[in-house]
Coordinates of C-alpha atoms and ligand atoms in Angstrom, one line a residue:
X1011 CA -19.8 17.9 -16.0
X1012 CA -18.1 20.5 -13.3
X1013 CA -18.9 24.1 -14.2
X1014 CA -16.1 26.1 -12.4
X1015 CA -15.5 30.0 -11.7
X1016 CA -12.3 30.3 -11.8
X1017 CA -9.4 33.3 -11.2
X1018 CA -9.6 33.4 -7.2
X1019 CA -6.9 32.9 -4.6
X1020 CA -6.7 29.6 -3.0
X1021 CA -7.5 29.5 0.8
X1022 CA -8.8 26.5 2.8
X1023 CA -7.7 22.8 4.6
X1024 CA -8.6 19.4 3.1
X1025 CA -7.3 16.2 4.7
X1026 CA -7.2 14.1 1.8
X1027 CA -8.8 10.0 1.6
X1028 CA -6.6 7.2 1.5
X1029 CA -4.5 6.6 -1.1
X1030 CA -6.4 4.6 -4.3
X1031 CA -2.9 3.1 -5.7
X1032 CA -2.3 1.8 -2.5
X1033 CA -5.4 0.4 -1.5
X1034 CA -6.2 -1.7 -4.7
X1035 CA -3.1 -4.4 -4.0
X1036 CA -4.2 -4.2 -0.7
X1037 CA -7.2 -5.5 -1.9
X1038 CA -6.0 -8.2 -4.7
X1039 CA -3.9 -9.4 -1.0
X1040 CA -7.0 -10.0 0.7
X1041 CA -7.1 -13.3 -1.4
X1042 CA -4.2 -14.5 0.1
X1043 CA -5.2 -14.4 3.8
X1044 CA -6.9 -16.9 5.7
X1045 CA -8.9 -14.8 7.8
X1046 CA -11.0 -11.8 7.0
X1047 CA -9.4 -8.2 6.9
X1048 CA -10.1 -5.1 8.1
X1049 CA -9.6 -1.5 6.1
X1050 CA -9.9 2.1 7.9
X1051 CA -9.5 4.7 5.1
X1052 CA -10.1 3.2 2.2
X1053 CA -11.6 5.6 -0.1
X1054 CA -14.7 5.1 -1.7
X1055 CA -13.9 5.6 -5.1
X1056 CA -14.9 3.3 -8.6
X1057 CA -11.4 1.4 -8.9
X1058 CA -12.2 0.5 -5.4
X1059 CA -15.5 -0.7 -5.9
X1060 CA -14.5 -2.6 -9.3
X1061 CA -12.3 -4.2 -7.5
X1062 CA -14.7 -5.4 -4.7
X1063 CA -17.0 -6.6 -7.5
X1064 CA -14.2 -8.9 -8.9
X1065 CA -13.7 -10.2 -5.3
X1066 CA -17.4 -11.0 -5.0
X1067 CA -17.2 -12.5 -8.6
X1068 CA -14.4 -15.1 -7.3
X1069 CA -16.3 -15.8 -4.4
X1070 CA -15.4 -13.1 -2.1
X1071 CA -17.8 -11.0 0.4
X1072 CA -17.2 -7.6 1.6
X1073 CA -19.1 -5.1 3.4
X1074 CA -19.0 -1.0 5.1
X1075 CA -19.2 -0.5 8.6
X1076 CA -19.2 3.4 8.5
X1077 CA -15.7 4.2 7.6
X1078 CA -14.5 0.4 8.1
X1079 CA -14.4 -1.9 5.0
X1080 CA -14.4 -5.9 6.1
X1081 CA -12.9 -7.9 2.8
X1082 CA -13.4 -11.4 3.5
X1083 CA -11.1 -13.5 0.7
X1084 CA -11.6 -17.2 2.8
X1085 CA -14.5 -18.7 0.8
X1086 CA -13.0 -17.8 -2.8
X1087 CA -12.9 -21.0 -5.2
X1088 CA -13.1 -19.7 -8.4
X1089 CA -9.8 -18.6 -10.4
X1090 CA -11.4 -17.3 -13.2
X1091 CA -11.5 -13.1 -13.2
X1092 CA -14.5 -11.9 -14.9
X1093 CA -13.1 -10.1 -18.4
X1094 CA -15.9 -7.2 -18.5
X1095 CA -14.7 -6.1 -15.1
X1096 CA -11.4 -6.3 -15.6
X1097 CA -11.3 -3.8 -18.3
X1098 CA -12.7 -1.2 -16.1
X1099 CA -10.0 -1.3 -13.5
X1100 CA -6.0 -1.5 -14.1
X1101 CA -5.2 -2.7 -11.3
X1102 CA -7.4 -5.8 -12.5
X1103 CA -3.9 -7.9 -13.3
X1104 CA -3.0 -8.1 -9.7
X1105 CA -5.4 -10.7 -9.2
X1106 CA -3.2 -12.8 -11.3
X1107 CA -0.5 -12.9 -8.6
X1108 CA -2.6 -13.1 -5.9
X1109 CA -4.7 -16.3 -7.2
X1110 CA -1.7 -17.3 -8.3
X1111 CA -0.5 -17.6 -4.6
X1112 CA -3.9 -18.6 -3.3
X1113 CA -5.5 -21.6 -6.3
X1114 CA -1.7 -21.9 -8.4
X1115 CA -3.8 -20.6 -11.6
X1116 CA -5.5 -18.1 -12.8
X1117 CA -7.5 -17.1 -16.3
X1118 CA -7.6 -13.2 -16.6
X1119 CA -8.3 -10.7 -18.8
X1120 CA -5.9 -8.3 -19.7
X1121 CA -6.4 -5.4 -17.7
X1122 CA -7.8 -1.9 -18.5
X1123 CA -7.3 1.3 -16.9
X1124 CA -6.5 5.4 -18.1
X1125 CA -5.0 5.5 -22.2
X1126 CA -2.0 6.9 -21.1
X1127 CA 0.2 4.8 -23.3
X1128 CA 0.7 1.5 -24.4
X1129 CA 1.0 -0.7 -20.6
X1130 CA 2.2 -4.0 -21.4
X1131 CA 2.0 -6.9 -18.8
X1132 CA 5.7 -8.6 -20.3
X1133 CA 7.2 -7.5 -17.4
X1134 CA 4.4 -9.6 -15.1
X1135 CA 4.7 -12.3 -17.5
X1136 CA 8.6 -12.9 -17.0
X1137 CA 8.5 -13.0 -14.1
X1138 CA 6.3 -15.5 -13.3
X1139 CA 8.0 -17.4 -15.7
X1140 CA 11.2 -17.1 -14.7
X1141 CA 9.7 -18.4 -11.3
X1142 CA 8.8 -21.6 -13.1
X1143 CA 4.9 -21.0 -13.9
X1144 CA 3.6 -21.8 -17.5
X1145 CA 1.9 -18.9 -19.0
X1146 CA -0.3 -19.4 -22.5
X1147 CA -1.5 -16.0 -23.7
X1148 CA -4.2 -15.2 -26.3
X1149 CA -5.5 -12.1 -27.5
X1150 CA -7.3 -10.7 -24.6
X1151 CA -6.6 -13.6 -21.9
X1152 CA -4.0 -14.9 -20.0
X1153 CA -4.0 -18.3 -18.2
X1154 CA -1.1 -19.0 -15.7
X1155 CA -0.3 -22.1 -14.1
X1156 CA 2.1 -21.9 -11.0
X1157 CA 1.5 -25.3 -10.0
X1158 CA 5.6 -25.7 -11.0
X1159 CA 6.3 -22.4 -9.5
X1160 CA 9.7 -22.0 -7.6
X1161 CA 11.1 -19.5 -5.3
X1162 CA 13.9 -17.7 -7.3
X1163 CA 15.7 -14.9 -8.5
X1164 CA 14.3 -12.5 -11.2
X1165 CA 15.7 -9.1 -12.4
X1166 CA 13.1 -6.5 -14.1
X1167 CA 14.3 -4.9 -16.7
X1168 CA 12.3 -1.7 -15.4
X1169 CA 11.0 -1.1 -12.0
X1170 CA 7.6 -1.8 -13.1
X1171 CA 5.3 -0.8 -10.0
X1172 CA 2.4 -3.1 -11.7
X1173 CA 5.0 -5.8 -11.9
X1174 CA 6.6 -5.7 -8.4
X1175 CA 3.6 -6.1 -6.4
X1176 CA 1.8 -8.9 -8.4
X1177 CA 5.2 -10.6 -8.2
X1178 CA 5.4 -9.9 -4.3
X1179 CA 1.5 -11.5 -4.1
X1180 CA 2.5 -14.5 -6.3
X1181 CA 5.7 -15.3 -4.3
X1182 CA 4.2 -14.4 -0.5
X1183 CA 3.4 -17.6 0.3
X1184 CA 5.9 -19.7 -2.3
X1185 CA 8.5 -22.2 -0.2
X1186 CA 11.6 -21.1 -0.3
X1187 CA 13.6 -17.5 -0.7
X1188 CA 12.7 -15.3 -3.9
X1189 CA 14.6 -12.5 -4.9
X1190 CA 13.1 -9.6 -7.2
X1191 CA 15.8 -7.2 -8.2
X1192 CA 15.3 -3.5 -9.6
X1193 CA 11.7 -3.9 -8.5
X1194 CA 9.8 -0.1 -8.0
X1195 CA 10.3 2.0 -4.7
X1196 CA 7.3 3.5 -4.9
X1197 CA 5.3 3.9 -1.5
X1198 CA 2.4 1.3 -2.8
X1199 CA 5.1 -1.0 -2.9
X1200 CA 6.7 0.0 0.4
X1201 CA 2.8 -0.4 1.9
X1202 CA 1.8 -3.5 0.4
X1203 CA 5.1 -5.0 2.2
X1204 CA 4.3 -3.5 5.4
X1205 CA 0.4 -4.9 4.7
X1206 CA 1.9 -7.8 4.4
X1207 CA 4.3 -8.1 6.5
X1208 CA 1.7 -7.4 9.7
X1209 CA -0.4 -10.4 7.6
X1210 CA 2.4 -12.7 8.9
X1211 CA 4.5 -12.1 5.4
X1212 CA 8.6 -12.4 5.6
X1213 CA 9.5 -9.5 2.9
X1214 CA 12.4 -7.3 3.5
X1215 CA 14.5 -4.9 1.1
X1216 CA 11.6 -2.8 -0.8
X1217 CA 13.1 0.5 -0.8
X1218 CA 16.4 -1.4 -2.0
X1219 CA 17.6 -3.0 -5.1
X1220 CA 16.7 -6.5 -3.5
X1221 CA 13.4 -7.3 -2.2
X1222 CA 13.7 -10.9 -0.5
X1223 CA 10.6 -12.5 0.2
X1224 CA 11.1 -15.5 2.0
X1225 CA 7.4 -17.9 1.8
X1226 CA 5.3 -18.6 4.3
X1227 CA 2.9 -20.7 4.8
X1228 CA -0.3 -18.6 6.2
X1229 CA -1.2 -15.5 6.2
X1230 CA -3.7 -13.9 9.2
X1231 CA -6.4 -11.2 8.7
X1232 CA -5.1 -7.6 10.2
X1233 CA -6.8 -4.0 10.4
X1234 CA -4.8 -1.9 8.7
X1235 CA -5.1 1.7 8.2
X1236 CA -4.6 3.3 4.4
X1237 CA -2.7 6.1 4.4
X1238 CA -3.7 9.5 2.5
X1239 CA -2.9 10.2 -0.9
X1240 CA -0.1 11.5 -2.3
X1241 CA -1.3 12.1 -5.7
X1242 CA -4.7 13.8 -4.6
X1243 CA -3.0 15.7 -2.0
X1244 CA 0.0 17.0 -4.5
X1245 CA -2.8 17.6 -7.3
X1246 CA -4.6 20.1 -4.2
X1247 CA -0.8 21.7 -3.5
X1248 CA -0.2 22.3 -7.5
X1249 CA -3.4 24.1 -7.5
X1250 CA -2.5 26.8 -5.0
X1251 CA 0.8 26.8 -6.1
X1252 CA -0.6 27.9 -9.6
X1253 CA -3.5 30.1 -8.3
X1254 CA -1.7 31.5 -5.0
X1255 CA -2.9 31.8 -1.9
X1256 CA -2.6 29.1 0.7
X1257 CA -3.7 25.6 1.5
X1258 CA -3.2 23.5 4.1
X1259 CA -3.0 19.7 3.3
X1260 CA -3.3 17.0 5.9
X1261 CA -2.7 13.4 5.7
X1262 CA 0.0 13.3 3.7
X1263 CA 3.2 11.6 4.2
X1264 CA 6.2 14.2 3.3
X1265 CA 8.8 11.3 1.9
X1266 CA 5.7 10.4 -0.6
X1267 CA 5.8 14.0 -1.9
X1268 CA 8.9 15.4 -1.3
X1269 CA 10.1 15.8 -5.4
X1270 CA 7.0 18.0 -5.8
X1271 CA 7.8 20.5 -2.4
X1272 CA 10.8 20.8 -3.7
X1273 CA 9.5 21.6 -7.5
X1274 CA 7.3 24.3 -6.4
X1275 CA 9.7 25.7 -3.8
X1276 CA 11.8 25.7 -6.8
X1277 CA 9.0 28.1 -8.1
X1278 CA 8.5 30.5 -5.5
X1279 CA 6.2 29.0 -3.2
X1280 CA 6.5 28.8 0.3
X1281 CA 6.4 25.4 1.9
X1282 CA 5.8 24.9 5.6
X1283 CA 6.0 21.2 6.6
X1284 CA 4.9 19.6 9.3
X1285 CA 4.4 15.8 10.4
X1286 CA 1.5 15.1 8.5
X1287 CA 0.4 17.7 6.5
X1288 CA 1.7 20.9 4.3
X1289 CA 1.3 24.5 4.1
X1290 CA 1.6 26.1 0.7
X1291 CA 1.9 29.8 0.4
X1292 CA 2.3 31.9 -2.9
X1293 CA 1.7 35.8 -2.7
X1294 CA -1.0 35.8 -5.7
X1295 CA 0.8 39.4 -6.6
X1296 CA 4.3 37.2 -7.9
X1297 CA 3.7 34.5 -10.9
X1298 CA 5.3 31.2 -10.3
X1299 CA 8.8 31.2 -11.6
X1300 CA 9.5 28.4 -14.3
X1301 CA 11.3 25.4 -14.6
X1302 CA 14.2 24.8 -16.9
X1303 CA 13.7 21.0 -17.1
X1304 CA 11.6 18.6 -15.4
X1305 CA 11.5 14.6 -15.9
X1306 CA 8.8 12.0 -14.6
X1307 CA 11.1 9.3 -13.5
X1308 CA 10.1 6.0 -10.9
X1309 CA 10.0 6.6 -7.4
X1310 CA 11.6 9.1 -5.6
X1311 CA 11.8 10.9 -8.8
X1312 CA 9.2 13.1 -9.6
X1313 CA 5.8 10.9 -10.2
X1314 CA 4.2 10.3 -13.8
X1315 CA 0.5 11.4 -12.2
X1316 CA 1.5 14.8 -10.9
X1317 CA 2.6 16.0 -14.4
X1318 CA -0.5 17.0 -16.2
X1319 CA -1.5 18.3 -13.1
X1320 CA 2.1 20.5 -12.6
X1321 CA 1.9 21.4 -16.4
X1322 CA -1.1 23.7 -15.7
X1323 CA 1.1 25.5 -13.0
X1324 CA 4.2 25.9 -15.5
X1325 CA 1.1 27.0 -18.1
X1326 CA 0.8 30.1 -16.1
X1327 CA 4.6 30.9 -14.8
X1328 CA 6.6 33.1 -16.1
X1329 CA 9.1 31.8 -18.7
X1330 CA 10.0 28.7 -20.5
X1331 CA 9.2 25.4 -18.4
X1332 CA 9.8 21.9 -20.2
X1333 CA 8.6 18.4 -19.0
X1334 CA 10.1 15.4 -20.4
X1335 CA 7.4 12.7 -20.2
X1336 CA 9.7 9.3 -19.4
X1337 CA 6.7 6.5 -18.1
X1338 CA 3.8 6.5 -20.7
X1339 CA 3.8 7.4 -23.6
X1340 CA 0.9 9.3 -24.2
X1341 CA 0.5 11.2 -21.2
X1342 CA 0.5 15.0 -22.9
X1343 CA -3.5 14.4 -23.7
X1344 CA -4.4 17.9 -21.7
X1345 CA -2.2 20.1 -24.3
X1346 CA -4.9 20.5 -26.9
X1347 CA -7.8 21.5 -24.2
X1348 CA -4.9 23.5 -22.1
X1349 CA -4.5 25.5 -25.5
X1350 CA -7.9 26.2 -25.5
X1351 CA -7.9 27.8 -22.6
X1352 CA -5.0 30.3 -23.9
X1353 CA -1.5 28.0 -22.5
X1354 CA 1.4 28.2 -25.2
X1355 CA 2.1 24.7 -25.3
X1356 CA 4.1 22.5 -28.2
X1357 CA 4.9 18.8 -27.7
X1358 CA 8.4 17.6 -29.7
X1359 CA 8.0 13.8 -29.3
X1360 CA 8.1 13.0 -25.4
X1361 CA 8.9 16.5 -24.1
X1362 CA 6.1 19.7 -23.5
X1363 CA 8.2 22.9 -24.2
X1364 CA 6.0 25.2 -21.8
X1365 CA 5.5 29.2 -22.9
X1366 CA 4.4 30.9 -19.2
X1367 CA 1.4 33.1 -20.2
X1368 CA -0.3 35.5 -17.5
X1369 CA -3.6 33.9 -17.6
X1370 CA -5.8 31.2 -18.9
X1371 CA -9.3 31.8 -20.0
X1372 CA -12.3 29.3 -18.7
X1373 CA -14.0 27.4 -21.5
X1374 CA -15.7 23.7 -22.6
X1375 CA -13.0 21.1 -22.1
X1376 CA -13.0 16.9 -21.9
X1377 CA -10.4 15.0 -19.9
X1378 CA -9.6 11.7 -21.4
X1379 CA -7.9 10.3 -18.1
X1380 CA -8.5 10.6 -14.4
X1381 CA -5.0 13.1 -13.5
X1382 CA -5.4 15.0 -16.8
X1383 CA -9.3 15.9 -15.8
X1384 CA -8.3 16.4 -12.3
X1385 CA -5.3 18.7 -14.0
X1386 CA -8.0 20.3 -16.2
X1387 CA -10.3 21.4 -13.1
X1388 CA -7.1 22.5 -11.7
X1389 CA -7.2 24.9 -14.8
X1390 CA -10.3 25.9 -14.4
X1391 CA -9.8 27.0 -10.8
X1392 CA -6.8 28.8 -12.3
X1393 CA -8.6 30.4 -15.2
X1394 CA -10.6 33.6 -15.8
X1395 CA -14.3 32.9 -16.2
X1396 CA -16.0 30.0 -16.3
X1397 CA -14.9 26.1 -17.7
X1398 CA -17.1 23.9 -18.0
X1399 CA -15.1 20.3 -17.5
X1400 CA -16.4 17.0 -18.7
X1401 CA -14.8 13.4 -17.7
X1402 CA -16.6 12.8 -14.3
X1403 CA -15.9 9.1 -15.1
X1404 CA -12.2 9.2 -15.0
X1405 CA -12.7 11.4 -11.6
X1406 CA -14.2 9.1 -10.2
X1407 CA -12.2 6.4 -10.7
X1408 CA -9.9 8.5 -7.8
X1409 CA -11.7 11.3 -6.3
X1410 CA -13.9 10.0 -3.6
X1411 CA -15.6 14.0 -4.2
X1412 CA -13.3 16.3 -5.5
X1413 CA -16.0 19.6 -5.7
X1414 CA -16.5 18.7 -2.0
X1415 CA -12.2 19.1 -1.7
X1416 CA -12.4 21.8 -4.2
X1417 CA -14.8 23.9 -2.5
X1418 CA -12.7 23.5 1.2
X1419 CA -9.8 25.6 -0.6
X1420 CA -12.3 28.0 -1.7
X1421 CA -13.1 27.1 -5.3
X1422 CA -16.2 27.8 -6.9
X1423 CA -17.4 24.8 -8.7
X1424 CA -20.8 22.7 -8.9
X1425 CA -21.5 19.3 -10.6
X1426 CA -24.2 19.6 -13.1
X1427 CA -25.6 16.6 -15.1
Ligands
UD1_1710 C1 1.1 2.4 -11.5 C2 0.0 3.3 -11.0 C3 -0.1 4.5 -12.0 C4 1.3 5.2 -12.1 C5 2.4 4.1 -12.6 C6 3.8 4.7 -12.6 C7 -1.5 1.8 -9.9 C8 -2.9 1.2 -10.0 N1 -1.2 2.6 -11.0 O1 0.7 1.9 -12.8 O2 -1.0 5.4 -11.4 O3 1.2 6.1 -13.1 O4 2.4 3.0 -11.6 O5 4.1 5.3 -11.4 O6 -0.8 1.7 -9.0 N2 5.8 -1.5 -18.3 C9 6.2 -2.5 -19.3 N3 6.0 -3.8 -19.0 C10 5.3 -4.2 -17.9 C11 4.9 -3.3 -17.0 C12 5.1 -1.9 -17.2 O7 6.8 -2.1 -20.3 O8 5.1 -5.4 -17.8 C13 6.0 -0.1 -18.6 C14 4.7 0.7 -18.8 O9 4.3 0.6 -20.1 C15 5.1 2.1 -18.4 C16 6.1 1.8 -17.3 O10 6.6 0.5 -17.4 O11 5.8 2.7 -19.5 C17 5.6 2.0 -15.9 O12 4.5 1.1 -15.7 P1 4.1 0.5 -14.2 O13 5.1 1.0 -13.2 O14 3.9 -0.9 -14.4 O15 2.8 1.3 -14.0 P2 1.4 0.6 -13.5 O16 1.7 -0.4 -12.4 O17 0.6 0.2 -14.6

């Protein structure tokens, strides 16, 4: 549980840790390479570390060497991903692409992850499918054979982010030219390319409607560097946006975040960008204006896992502010405990219609996934009095040590058991 004092002015500097949804295909890659690889950044976070065990489970080794993480895939023989484990990560399923390039099968369980709707794996599925492989699913397993796979041509019927890299990872090292159209432009898509592409990979065209990934036949160990976080950084920037004051966050990349600058320029904050990092500035005397309409949408839209987190800002703006939820489907779990603590909120199917008031008050609340905790200590920094916030787990699935970050900008929280 975090107990936080809330109702002061944001000041401070955090740079924030890598980036969690880009280092986990990193990761599931690692099986593809034939020599060891080397990781400066990675954050050290659960999803991480589930996703380390599952190496180790298939045969894998890794290790720390202070801020460098060695992830040696050579000596894996099994293609069989341990079920318990893969329900606690999401990111779980990319395995099946990547031992799907590496042993041309794989068993897996179906993944887990945050309930933030229903997040099928058809999309994955058809893919591989359409790429020749046979795929016999049961209720919580999937077996995949690619020993038929061909390079091809497949068009998603949604830019599933999931879905483009486990497709990039099963293709990487397939003979011949594949073509993936309408895959996702997110930047853990853009990275994993450029991961792979220093491996010895010949991928061009993320960032496009065509990514063309022409086989090869080995793939070489590299250190590579993982960049910061958009998510944790923009969660860090919504919070002095919605408590004013000023931060200054380094380590970001401004094309990763550039929908949200604009958003809370949009609102009356003051933006000062620089190569790597951001300035926010909001007089705490003027409350954040509202927004008429805001949409999550894929990639360079405005991202899914900022929008619990911005709903807490629009909870304390003046006016009327909607947000039209278009990824998951259940992604408005923080508007019960967000009316607790005094927001005028009211969900009509997958749209929050947003009543500004002037403050929130602090009290007992749970998060139920890791950006709507993190959204709900942004409340509590926000709020009058004290909140007490429960849902460590889900925190730290993604916060290396978020009271640590908290704290820098000047936020009174402790971690109690
Ligand atoms: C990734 C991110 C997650 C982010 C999401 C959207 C990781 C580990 N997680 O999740 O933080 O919120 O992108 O930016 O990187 N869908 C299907 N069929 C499929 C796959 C997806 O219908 O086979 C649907 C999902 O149910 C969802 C939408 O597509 O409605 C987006 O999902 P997807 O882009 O695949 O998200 P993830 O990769 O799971």
């Amino acid at each position: 549980m975090y107990v936080i004092h809330g109702g002061n002015t944001i000041e401070g500097k955090v740079r924030v840790q890598g980036a969690k949804n880009t280092v986990l295909p990193i990761l599931a890659a690692a099986l593809l390479l034939s020599e060891p690889v080397t990781l400066k950044g990675c954050p050290r976070i659960s999803d991480v570390y589930t996703m380390l065990a599952l190496i180790e489970q298939l045969g894998g080794a890794w290790s720390w060497r202070g801020e460098i993480l060695t992830v040696d895939g050579t000596g894996i023989k099994n293609w069989e991903v341990d079920g318990l484990l893969a329900q606690e990560c999401r990111a779980s399923i990319l395995f099946m692409g990547a031992l799907l390039g590496r042993e041309k099968k794989v068993r897996i369980h179906r993944p887990g992850g945050c309930a933030i709707g229903k997040r099928p794996i058809n999309i994955h599925v058809e893919g591989m499918k359409q790429l020749g492989a046979k795929v016999r699913e049961e209720e919580d397993f999937i077996h995949v054979s690619g020993e038929r796979m061909q390079s091809g041509t497949f068009h998603m019927k949604f830019p599933s982010v999931g879905a483009t890299q486990n497709l990039i990872l099963s293709c990487v090292k397939l003979p011949g030219i594949t073509k993936l159209y309408n895959g996702a432009r997110e930047p853990e898509v853009v990275y994993l390319c450029d991961f792979l592409r220093k491996c010895g990979a010949k991928i061009q065209g993320e960032r496009t409607d065509c990514i063309v990934i022409q086989g090869v036949k080995r793939l070489k160990g590299v250190s590579y560097e993982i960049p910061g976080d958009r998510i944790v950084g923009g969660t860090y920037l919504t919070m002095a946006a919605a408590s004013g004051g000023s931060a200054q966050i380094e380590h970001v990349q401004l094309w990763e975040i550039e929908s949200l600058l604009f958003l809370l320029e949009r609102m009356g904050c003051s933006i000062y960008r620089n190569q790597k990092s951001v300035i926010l500035y909001r007089n705490p005397k003027n409350r954040l204006k509202s927004v008429e309409q805001l949409y999550t949408q894929p990639f360079p839209g405005f991202p899914t896992d900022m929008q619990s987190q911005w709903m807490v800002a629009a909870a304390v703006a003046r006016g009327k502010s909607k947000v039209c939820e278009k990824i998951f489907e259940n992604r408005f779990q923080i508007v019960a405990p967000l009316k607790q603590m005094g927001a005028n909120i009211h969900v009509e199917q997958d749209t929050a219609i947003i009543e500004g008031v002037e403050n929130l008050s602090g009290c007992e609340v749970w998060g139920k996934d890791l950006r709507g905790a993190c959204a709900l200590m942004v409340a509590g920094a926000v709020a009058k009095g004290t909140t007490l916030v429960h849902g460590q787990k889900y925190i730290d699935r993604g916060h290396e040590d978020i009271v640590r970050d908290f704290k820098l900008l000047g936020v009174k929280v402790q971690q109690t058991k």
